[in-house]
Coordinates of C-alpha atoms in Angstrom, one line a residue:
X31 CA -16.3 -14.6 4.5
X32 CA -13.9 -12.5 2.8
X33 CA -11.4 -13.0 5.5
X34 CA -11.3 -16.6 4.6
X35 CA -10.3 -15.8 1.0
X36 CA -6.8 -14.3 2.6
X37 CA -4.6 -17.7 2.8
X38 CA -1.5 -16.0 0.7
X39 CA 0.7 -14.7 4.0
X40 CA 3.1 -12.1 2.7
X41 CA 4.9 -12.4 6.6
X42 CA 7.9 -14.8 5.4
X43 CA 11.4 -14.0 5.3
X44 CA 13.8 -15.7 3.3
X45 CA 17.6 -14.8 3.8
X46 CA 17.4 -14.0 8.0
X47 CA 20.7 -15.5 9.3
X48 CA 21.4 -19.3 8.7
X49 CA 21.6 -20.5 12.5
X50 CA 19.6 -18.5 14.4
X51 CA 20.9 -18.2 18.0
X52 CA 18.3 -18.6 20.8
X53 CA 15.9 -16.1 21.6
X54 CA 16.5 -13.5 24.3
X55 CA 13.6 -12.5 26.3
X56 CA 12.4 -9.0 25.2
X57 CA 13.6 -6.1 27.3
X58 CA 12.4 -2.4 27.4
X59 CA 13.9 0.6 26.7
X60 CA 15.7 2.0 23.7
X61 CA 15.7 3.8 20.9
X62 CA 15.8 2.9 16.7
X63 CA 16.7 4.9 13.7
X64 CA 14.7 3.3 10.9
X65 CA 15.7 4.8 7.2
X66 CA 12.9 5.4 4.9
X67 CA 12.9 6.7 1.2
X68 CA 12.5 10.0 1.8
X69 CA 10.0 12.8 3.1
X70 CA 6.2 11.6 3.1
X71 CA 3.8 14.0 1.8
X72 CA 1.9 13.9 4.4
X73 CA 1.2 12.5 7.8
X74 CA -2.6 11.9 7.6
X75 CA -3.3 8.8 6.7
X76 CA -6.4 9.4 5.0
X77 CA -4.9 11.8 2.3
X78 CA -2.9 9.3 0.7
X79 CA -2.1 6.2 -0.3
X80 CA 1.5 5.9 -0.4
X81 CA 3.0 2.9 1.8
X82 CA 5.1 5.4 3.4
X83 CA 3.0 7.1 4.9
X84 CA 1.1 4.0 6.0
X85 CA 4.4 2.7 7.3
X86 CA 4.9 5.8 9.7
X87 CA 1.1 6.3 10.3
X88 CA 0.0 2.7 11.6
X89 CA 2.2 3.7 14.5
X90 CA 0.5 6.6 16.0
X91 CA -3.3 5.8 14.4
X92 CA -5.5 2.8 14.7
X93 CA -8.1 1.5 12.5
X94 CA -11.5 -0.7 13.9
X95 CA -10.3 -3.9 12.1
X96 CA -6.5 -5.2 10.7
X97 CA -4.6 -8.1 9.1
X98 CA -3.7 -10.6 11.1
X99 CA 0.0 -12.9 10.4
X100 CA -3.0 -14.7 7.4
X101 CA -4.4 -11.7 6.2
X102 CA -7.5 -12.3 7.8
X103 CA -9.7 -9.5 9.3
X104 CA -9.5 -9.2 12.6
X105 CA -10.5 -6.8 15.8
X106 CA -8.3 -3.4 16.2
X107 CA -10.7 -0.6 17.8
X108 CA -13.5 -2.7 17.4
X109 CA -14.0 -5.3 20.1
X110 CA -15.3 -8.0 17.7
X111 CA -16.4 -8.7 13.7
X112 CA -19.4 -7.1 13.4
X113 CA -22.7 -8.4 13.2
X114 CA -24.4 -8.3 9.9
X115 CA -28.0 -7.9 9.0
X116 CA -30.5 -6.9 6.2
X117 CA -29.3 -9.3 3.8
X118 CA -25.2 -7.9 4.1
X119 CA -26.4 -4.2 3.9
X120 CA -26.4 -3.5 8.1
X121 CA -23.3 -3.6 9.8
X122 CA -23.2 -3.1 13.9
X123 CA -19.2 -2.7 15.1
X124 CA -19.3 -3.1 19.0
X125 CA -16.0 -0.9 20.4
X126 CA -13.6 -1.5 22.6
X127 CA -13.7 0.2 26.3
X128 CA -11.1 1.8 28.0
X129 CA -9.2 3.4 24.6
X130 CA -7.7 7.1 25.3
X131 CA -6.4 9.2 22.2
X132 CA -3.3 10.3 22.8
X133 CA -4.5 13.9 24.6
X134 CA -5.8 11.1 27.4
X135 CA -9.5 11.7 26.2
X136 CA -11.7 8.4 25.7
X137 CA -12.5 7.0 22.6
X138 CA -16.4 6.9 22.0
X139 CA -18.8 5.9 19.2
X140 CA -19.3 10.1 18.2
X141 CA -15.2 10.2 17.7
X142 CA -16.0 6.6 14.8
X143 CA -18.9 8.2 13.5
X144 CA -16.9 11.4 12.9
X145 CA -13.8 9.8 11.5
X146 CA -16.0 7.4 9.0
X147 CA -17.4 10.6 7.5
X148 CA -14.0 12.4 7.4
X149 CA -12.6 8.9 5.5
X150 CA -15.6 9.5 3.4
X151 CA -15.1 12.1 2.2
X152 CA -11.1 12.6 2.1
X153 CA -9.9 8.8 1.6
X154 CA -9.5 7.6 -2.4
X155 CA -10.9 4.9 -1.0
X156 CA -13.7 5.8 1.7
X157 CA -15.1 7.8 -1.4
X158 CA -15.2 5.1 -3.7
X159 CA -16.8 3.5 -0.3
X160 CA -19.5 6.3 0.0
X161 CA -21.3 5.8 -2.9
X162 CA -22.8 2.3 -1.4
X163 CA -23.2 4.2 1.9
X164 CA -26.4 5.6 3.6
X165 CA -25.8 6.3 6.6
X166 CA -23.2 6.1 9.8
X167 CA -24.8 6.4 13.1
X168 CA -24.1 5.8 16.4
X169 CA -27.2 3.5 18.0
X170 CA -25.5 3.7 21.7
X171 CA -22.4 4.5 23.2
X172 CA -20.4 1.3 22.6
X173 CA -21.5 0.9 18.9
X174 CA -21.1 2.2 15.7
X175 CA -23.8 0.6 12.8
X176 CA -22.8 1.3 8.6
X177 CA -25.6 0.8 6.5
X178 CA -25.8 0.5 2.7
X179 CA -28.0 0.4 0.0
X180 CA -26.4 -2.6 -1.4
X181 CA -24.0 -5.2 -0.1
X182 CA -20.7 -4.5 -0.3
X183 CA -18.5 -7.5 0.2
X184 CA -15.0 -5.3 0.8
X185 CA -16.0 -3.1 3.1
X186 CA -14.4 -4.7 6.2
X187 CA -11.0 -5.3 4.2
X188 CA -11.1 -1.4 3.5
X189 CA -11.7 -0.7 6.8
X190 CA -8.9 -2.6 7.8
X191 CA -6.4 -0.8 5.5
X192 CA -3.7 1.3 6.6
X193 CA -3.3 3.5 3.5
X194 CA -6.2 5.8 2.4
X195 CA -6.9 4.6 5.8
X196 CA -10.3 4.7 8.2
X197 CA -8.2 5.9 10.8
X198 CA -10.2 6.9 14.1
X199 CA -9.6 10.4 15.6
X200 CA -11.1 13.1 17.7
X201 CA -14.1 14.1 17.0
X202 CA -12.7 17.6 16.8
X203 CA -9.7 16.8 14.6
X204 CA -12.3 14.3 12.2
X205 CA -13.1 17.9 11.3
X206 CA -10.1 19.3 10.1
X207 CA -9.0 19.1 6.3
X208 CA -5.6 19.1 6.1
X209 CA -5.3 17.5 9.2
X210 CA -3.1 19.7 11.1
X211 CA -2.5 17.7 14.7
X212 CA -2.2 14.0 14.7
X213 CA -4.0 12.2 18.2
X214 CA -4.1 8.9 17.5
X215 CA -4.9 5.9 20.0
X216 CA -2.0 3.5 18.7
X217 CA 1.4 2.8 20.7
X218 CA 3.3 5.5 19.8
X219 CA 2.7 9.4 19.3
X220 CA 4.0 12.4 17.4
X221 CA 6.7 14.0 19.4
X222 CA 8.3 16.1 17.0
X223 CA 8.4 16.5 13.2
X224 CA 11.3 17.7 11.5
X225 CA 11.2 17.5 7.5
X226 CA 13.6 16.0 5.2
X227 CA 15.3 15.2 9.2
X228 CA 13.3 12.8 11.2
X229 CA 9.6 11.9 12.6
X230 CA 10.1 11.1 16.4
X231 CA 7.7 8.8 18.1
X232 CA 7.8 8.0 21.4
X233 CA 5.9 5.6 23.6
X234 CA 2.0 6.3 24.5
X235 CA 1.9 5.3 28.1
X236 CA -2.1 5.4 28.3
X237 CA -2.1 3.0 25.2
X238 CA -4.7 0.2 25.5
X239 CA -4.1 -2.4 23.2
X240 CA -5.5 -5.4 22.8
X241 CA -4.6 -8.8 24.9
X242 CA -3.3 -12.1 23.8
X243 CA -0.1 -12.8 21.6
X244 CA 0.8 -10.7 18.5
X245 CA -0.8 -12.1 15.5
X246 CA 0.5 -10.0 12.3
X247 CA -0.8 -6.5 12.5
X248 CA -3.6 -8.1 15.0
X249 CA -2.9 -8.7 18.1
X250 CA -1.1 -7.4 20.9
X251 CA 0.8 -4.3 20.0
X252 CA 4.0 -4.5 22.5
X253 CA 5.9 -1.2 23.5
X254 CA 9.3 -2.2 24.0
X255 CA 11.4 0.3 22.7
X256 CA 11.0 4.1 24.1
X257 CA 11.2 5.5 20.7
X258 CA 11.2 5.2 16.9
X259 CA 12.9 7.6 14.8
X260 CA 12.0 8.1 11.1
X261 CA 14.8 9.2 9.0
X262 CA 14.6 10.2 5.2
X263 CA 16.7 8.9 3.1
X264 CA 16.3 9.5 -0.2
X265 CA 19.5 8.6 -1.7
X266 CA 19.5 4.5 -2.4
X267 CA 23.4 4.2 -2.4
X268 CA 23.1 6.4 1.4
X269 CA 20.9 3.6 2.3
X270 CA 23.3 1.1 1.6
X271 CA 26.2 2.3 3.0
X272 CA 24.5 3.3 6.1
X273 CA 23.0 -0.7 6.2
X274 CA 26.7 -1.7 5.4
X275 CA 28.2 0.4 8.3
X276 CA 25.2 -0.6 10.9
X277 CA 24.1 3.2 11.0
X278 CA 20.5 2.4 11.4
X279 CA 18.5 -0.4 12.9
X280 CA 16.0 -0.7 10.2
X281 CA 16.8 0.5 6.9
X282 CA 13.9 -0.1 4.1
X283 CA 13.5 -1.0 0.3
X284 CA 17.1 -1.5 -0.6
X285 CA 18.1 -1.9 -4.5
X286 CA 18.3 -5.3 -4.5
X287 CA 21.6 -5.6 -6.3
X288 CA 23.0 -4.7 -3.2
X289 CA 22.1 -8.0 -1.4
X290 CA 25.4 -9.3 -1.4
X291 CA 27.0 -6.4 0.0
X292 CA 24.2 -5.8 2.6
X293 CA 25.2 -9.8 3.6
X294 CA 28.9 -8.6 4.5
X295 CA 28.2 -5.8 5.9
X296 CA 27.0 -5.0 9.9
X297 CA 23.0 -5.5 8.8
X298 CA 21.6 -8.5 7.7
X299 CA 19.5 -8.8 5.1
X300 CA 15.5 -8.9 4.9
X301 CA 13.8 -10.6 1.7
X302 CA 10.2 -10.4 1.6
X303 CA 8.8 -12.9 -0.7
X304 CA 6.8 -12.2 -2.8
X305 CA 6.6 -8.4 -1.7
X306 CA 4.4 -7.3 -4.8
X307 CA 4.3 -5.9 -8.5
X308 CA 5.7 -3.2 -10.4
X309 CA 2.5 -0.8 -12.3
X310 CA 2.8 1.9 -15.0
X311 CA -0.8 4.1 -14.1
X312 CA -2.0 5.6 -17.6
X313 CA -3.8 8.5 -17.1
X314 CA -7.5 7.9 -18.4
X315 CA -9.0 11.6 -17.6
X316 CA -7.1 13.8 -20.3
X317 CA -3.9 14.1 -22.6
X318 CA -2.0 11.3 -24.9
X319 CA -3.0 8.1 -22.2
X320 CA -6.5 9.0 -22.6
X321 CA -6.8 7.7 -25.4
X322 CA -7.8 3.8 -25.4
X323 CA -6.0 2.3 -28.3
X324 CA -2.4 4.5 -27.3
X325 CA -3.0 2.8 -23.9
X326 CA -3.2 -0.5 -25.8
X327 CA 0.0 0.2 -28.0
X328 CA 2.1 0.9 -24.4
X329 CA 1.0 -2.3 -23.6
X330 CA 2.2 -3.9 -26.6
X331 CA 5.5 -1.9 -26.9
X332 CA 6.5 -2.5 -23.5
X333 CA 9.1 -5.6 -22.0
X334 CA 8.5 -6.6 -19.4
X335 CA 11.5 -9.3 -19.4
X336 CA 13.6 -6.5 -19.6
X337 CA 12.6 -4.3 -17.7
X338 CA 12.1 -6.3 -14.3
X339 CA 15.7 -7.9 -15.6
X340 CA 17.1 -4.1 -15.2
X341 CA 15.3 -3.3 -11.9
X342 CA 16.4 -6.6 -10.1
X343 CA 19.2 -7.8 -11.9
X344 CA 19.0 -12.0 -10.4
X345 CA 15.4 -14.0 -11.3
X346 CA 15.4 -14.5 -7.9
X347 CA 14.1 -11.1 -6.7
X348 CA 11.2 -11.1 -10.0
X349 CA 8.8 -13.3 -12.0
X350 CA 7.6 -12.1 -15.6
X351 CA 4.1 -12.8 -14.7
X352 CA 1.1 -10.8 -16.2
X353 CA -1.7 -11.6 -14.0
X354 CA -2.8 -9.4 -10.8
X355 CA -1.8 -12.1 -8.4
X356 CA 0.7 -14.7 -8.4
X357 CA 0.3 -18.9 -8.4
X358 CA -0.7 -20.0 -5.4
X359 CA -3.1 -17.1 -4.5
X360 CA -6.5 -17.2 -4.0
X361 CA -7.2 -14.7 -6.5
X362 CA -4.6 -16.0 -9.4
X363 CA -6.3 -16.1 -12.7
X364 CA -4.4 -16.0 -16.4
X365 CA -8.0 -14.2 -17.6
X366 CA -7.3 -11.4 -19.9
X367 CA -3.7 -11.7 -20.0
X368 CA -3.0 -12.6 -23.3
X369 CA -2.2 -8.7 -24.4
X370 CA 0.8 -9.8 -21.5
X371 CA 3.7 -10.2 -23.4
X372 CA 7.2 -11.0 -21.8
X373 CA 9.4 -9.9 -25.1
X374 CA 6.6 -7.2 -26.1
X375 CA 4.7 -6.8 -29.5
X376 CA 6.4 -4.2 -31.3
X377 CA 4.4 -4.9 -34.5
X378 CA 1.1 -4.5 -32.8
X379 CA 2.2 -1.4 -30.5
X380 CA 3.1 0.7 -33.9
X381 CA 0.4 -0.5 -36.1
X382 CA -1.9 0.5 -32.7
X383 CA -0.6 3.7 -32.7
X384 CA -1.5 4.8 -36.8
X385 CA -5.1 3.5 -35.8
X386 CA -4.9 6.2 -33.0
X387 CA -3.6 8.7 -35.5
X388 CA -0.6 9.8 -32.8
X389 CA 0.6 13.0 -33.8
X390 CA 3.7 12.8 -32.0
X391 CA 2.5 14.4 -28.7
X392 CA 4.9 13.7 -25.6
X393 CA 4.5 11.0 -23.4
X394 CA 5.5 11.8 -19.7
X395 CA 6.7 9.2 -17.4
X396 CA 6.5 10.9 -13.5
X397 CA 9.2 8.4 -11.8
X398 CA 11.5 8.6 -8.4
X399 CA 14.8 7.2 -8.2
X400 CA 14.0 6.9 -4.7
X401 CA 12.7 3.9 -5.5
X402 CA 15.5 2.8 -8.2
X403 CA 13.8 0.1 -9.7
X404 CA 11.0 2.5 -10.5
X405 CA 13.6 4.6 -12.3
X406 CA 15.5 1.4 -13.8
X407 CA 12.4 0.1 -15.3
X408 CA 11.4 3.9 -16.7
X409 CA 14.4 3.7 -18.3
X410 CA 13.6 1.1 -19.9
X411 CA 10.2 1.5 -21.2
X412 CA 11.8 4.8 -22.6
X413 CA 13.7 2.7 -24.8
X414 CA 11.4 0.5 -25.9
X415 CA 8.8 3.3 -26.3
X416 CA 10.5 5.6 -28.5
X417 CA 11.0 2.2 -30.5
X418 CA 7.6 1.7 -31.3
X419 CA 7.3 5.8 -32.5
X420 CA 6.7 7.3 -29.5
X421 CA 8.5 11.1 -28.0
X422 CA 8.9 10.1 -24.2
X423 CA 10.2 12.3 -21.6
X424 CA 11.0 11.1 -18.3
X425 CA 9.7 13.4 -15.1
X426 CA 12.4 12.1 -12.2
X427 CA 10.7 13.9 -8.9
X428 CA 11.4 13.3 -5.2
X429 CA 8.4 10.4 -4.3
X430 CA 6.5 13.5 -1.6
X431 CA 6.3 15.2 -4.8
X432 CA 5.4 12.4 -7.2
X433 CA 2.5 11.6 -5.0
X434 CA 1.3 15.2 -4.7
X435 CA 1.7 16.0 -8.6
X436 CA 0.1 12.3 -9.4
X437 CA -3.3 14.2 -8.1
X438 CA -3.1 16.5 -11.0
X439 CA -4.1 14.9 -14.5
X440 CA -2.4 17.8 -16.0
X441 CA 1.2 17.0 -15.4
X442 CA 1.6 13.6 -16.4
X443 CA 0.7 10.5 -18.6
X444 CA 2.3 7.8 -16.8
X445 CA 3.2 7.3 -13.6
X446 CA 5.4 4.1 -11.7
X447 CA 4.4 2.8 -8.8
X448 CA 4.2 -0.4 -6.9
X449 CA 2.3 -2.2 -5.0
X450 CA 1.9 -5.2 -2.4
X451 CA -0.3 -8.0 -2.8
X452 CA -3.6 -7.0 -1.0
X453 CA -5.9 -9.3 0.9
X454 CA -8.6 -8.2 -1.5
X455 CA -8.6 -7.0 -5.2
X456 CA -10.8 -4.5 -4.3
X457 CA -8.4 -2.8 -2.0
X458 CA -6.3 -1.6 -4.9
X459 CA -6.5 1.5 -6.0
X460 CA -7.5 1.4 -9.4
X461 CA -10.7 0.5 -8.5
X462 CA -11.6 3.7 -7.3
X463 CA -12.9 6.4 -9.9
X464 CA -11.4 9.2 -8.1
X465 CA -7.5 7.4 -7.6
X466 CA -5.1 9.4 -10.4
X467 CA -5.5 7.5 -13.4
X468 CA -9.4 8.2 -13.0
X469 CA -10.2 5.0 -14.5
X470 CA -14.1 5.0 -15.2
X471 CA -16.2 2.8 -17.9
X472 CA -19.2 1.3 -18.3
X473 CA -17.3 -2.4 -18.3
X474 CA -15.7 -1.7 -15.0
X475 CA -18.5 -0.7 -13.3
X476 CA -20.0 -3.8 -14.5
X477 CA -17.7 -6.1 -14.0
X478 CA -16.8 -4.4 -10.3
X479 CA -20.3 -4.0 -9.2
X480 CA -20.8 -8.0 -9.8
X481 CA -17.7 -8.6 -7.8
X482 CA -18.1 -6.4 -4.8
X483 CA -21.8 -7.2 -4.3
X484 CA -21.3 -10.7 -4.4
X485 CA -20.9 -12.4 -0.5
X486 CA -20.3 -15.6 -1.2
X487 CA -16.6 -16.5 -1.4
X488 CA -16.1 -19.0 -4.0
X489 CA -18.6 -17.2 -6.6
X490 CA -16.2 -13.7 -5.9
X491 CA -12.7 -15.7 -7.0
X492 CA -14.7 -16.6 -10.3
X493 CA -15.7 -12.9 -10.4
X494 CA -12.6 -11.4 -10.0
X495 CA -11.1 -13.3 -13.7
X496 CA -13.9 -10.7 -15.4
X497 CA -12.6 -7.7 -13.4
X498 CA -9.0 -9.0 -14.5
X499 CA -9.9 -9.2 -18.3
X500 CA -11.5 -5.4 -18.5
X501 CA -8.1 -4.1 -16.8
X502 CA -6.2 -5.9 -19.6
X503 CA -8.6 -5.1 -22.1
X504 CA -8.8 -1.3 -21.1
X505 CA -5.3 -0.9 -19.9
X506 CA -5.9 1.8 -16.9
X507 CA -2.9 -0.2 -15.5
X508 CA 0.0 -2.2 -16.7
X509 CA 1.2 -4.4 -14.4
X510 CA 4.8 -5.3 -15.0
X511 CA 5.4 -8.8 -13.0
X512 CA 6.2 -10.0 -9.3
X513 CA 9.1 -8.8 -7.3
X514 CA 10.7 -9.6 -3.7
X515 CA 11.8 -6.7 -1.8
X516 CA 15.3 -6.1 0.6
X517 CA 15.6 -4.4 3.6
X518 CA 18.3 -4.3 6.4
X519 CA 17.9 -5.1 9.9
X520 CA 20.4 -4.5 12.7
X521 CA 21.3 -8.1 14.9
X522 CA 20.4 -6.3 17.8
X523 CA 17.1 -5.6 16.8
X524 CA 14.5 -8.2 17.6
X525 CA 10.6 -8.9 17.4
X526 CA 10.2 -7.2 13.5
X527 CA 8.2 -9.3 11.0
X528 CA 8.6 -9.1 7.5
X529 CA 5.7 -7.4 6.2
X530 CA 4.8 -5.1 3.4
X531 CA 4.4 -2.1 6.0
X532 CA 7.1 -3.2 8.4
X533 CA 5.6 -2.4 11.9
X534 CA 7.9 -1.7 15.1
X535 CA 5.5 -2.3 17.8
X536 CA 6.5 -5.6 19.7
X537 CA 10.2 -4.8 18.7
X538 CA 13.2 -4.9 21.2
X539 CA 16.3 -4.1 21.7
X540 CA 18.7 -7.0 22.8
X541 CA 21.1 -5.8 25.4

C-alpha cells in the first residue's frame, strides 16, 4: 500500500572516495565521537520534532515499524505488517518475543498500549493521529490492535517515524511527562548526559534485534563499536576544522562551501542527494503572519534564486524548485506552484501588502546559525523583505532554544527550518493543527481528509496535487527549493549509510 508509494531512496552518496579499497571485515570494539549542531532540547523523542533529536534518539528507542534502504515500511518491534480489517479502520500489530528494555525487563503488549497513548497525547504528530483514533487495546499478550473511526492511510508511516516519534517504553516511564529516564529497547543506552559536553551511549548487551542483513533503518541493527559519543558543536567553522584535522569520526551538516576543504583535509566528504528543502513556517495563530494576504505578499517578495544561491554557493548542492517534492518522486506535482517565483514578485508582494493595510508592525524571523544556511538565507529574505515595505528583525537563537521558543506563537512570525524528503506527505509537519505555525482551515481539512482517507495508492498521488495547491494558496509554509547536504566521515570508519538521520548501528571501526 503506502509503502509501495516510497521508490525515491534518499540512501545515496555522491562524493565517497573515487577507488574504493576492498572491504575489511567488520570488527568489534571501539569508540566514535560524532559532532552534532549543538545541544538538543530534549532527549524524548516524542516531544519534538527536530532531526537532532531523532538522530541521537533512534539509538537508544525503537519504534514497531521503520524505513527500510526504499523507504518502505517495514517490521522494527512489531514482528510483521499488521493485519487490517473493517474496511482499513482495524489494525492487529503481532510483537516480537524475547525484547528487554534496557532495565532487562521484557517488552509486552501493556508497555505498546501505554506508549501509543503517551504518543497520543504528547507527539505533534500522535495528536494530529488521535483524532481518527478510538481505541488502543491489547487483545492478548503478543498483540497490540488500533482502531479508528475512519481509515487513515498514514498511520503506519507515522508509526514508523523517528521524530515526534511512537517510541515504545515502560509502561511506568509511558507515564511520565517530561520524560525524565530514557529505557529504550534499541542497541545502545544512555550512559551519561553531560549538556553543551557530550551524550554517551554505550552498547545494550541484552539487545534483541532483528535477523537477516541490514536493510536501511530495517534490518539487523549491528553493535560493533562499544560506544557512541555525541558532541555539540554548535560553531559551523569548529565543525570544519575539527573534519579538516580528523578530530571526530562523524561530523554532521557541514556548510557546504566547505566541501573542497573538507576533500583535503583527514575526513572525507559525505553528499547526500537530494537531502531535502529549506521552509520559512509563517505563524497562522496570532500577530503580523496571521494574516492571509501578508503571508501571500512574503511569498511574493521573497527569492528564492538568491537565497538558496547564498546558502550553497555552487548549483550543485540546490535546485530552485517550488513544488513539495522533487522530479522523479512519487509525489512530484507543479500544482499550485505558480505563486513560486524564482526572481520573486516585488510588484505583487507591495501592492499585497496595502490590501492588508500593514501598519508597519515587525516581522520576526527566529533563525540559528547553527545551521548557516538557515541564517544565510534569513539574511537574505531580510533584504528582500524590507524591499517590498516590510520592518524585519532577525531573532538568531541557539537551535535547543529555537525549537523550544518555536512552541510559543508569541515570540515569533517566522521561523527557518528544513526538512528531508519524507516517505509520505503526511508525515510532515504542517499537516498537524497543533505543529507551531498552527495551520488550520476549512480547505486543508478538506483537502487532507480526502488524502489521508484514501487507501488506494494511485488515487492518493492524484490527491496529494490538491493538498499542494491549498499550501500554496494559503501559504502556512514557504518552501524555498531542494538542497544536498555535507557531512564528514573518518576513513577508518566503516558500515555508515548516508541517510537523512545518519544511524551508527552496523558501524565499525577498521583496525
Amino acid at each position: 500500500m503506502l509503502a509501495k508509494l516510497a521508490l525515491l531512496s534518499l540512501f545515496i552518496t555522491t562524493s565517497m572516495s573515487a577507488v574504493a579499497a576492498p572491504t575489511p571485515m567488520p570488527e568489534k570494539g571501539g569508540v566514535i565521537n560524532v559532532a552534532i549542531i549543538g545541544e538538543p532540547p530534549t532527549l524524548d523523542p516524542m516531544a519534538s520534532t527536530t532531526d537532532l533529536v531523532g538522530t541521537i534518539s533512534q539509538h537508544i528507542f525503537e519504534t514497531l515499524y521503520t524505513f527500510d534502504a526504499r523507504w518502505q515500511i517495514v517490521p522494527l518491534l512489531a514482528d510483521a505488517l499488521p493485519t487490517i480489517s473493517d474496511e482499513g479502520k482495524t489494525y492487529l500489530i503481532p510483537l516480537r518475543k524475547g525484547v528487554t528494555f534496557h532495565d532487562g525487563s521484557p517488552m509486552t503488549a501493556q508497555d505498546v498500549v501505554a506508549s501509543l497513548q503517551r504518543w497520543e497525547s504528547i507527539a505533534s504528530r500522535g495528536r494530529q493521529t488521535a483524532t481518527l483514533i478510538t481505541d488502543i487495546s491489547a487483545p492478548d499478550e503478543n498483540s497490540v490492535k488500533i482502531t479508528l473511526k475512519t481509515p487513515y492511510a498514514p498511520l503506519l508511516a507515522l508509526l514508523s517515524l523517528n521524530n515526534s516519534a511512537a517510541v515504545i517504553l515502560p509502561q511506568a516511564e509511558a507515564k511520565q511527562n517530561p520524560l525524565t529516564t530514557f529505557t529504550g529497547t534499541g542497541p545502545y543506552q544512555l550512559k551519561a548526559h553531560k549538556p553543551d559536553q557530550y551524550i554517551q551511549l554505550v552498547r545494550y548487551d541484552g539487545y534483541h534485534g532483528r535477523e537477516g542483513e541490514p536493510q536501511g533503518y530495517g534490518g539487523a541493527r549491528k553493535q560493533y563499536l562499544d560506544e557512541i559519543r555525541f558532541v555539540p558543536v554548535p560553531d559551523p567553522n569548529t565543525r570544519i576544522e575539527g573534519a579538516v584535522s580528523g578530530q571526530f569520526s562523524y561530523v554532521d551538516s557541514l556548510p557546504v562551501e566547505s566541501f573542497n576543504r573538507i576533500k583535503s583535509g583527514k575526513d572525507r566528504p559525505v553528499v547526500l542527494k537530494p537531502m531535502g528543502w529549506p521552509v520559512f513556517v509563517m505563524n497562522t495563530k496570532q500577530g503580523v503572519t496571521a494574516n492571509l494576504k501578508i503571508r501571500q505578499a512574503i511569498q511574493a517578495a521573497l527569492v528564492p534564486q538568491d537565497m538558496l544561491a547564498a546558502a550553497f554557493g555552487s548549483p550543485e548542492f540546490f535546485e530552485v524548485d517550488g513544488a513539495m517534492y522533487p522530479k522523479g518522486n512519487i509525489w512530484h506535482t507543479e500544482a499550485g506552484t505558480e505563486a513560486y517565483k524564482p526572481a520573486g514578485d516585488m510588484a505583487k508582494a507591495q501592492s499585497l501588502l496595502r490590501e492588508a493595510n500593514y501598519q508597519g508592525q515587525t516581522l520576526r524571523i527566529l533563525t540559528s546559525r547553527q545551521y548557516e544556511f538557515h541564517y544565510k538565507m534569513a539574511q537574505v529574505a531580510q533584504a528582500y523583505l524590507e524591499a517590498a515595505g516590510f520592518k524585519v528583525k532577525l531573532d538568531v537563537q541557539e537551535w535547543a532554544s529555537l525549537t523550544q521558543n518555536r512552541a510559543n506563537p508569541e515570540k515569533w512570525d517566522i521561523y527557518i527550518s528544513h526538512s528531508p524528503f519524507l516517505p509520505d506527505p503526511s508525515l510532515s509537519g504542517v499537516m498537524s493543527d497543533t505543529s507551531p505555525g498552527w495551520w488550520t482551515s476549512d480547505k486543508k481539512h478538506a483537502a487532507l481528509t480526502a488524502f489521508n482517507s484514501e487507501t488506494d495508492a494511485t488515487k492518493r498521488v492524484a490527491l496529494w496535487a490538491n493538498v499542494q495547491t491549498v499550501i500554496n494558496e494559503e501559504v502556512p509554509i514557504y518552501k524555498v527549493g531542494n538542497f544536498n547536504s555535507l557531512s564528514a566521515q573518518a576513513p577508518v570508519l566503516q558500515g555508515v549509510t548516508p541517510a537523512p538521520w545518519p544511524y551508527f548501528w552496523n558501524a565499525w571501526l577498521a583496525k
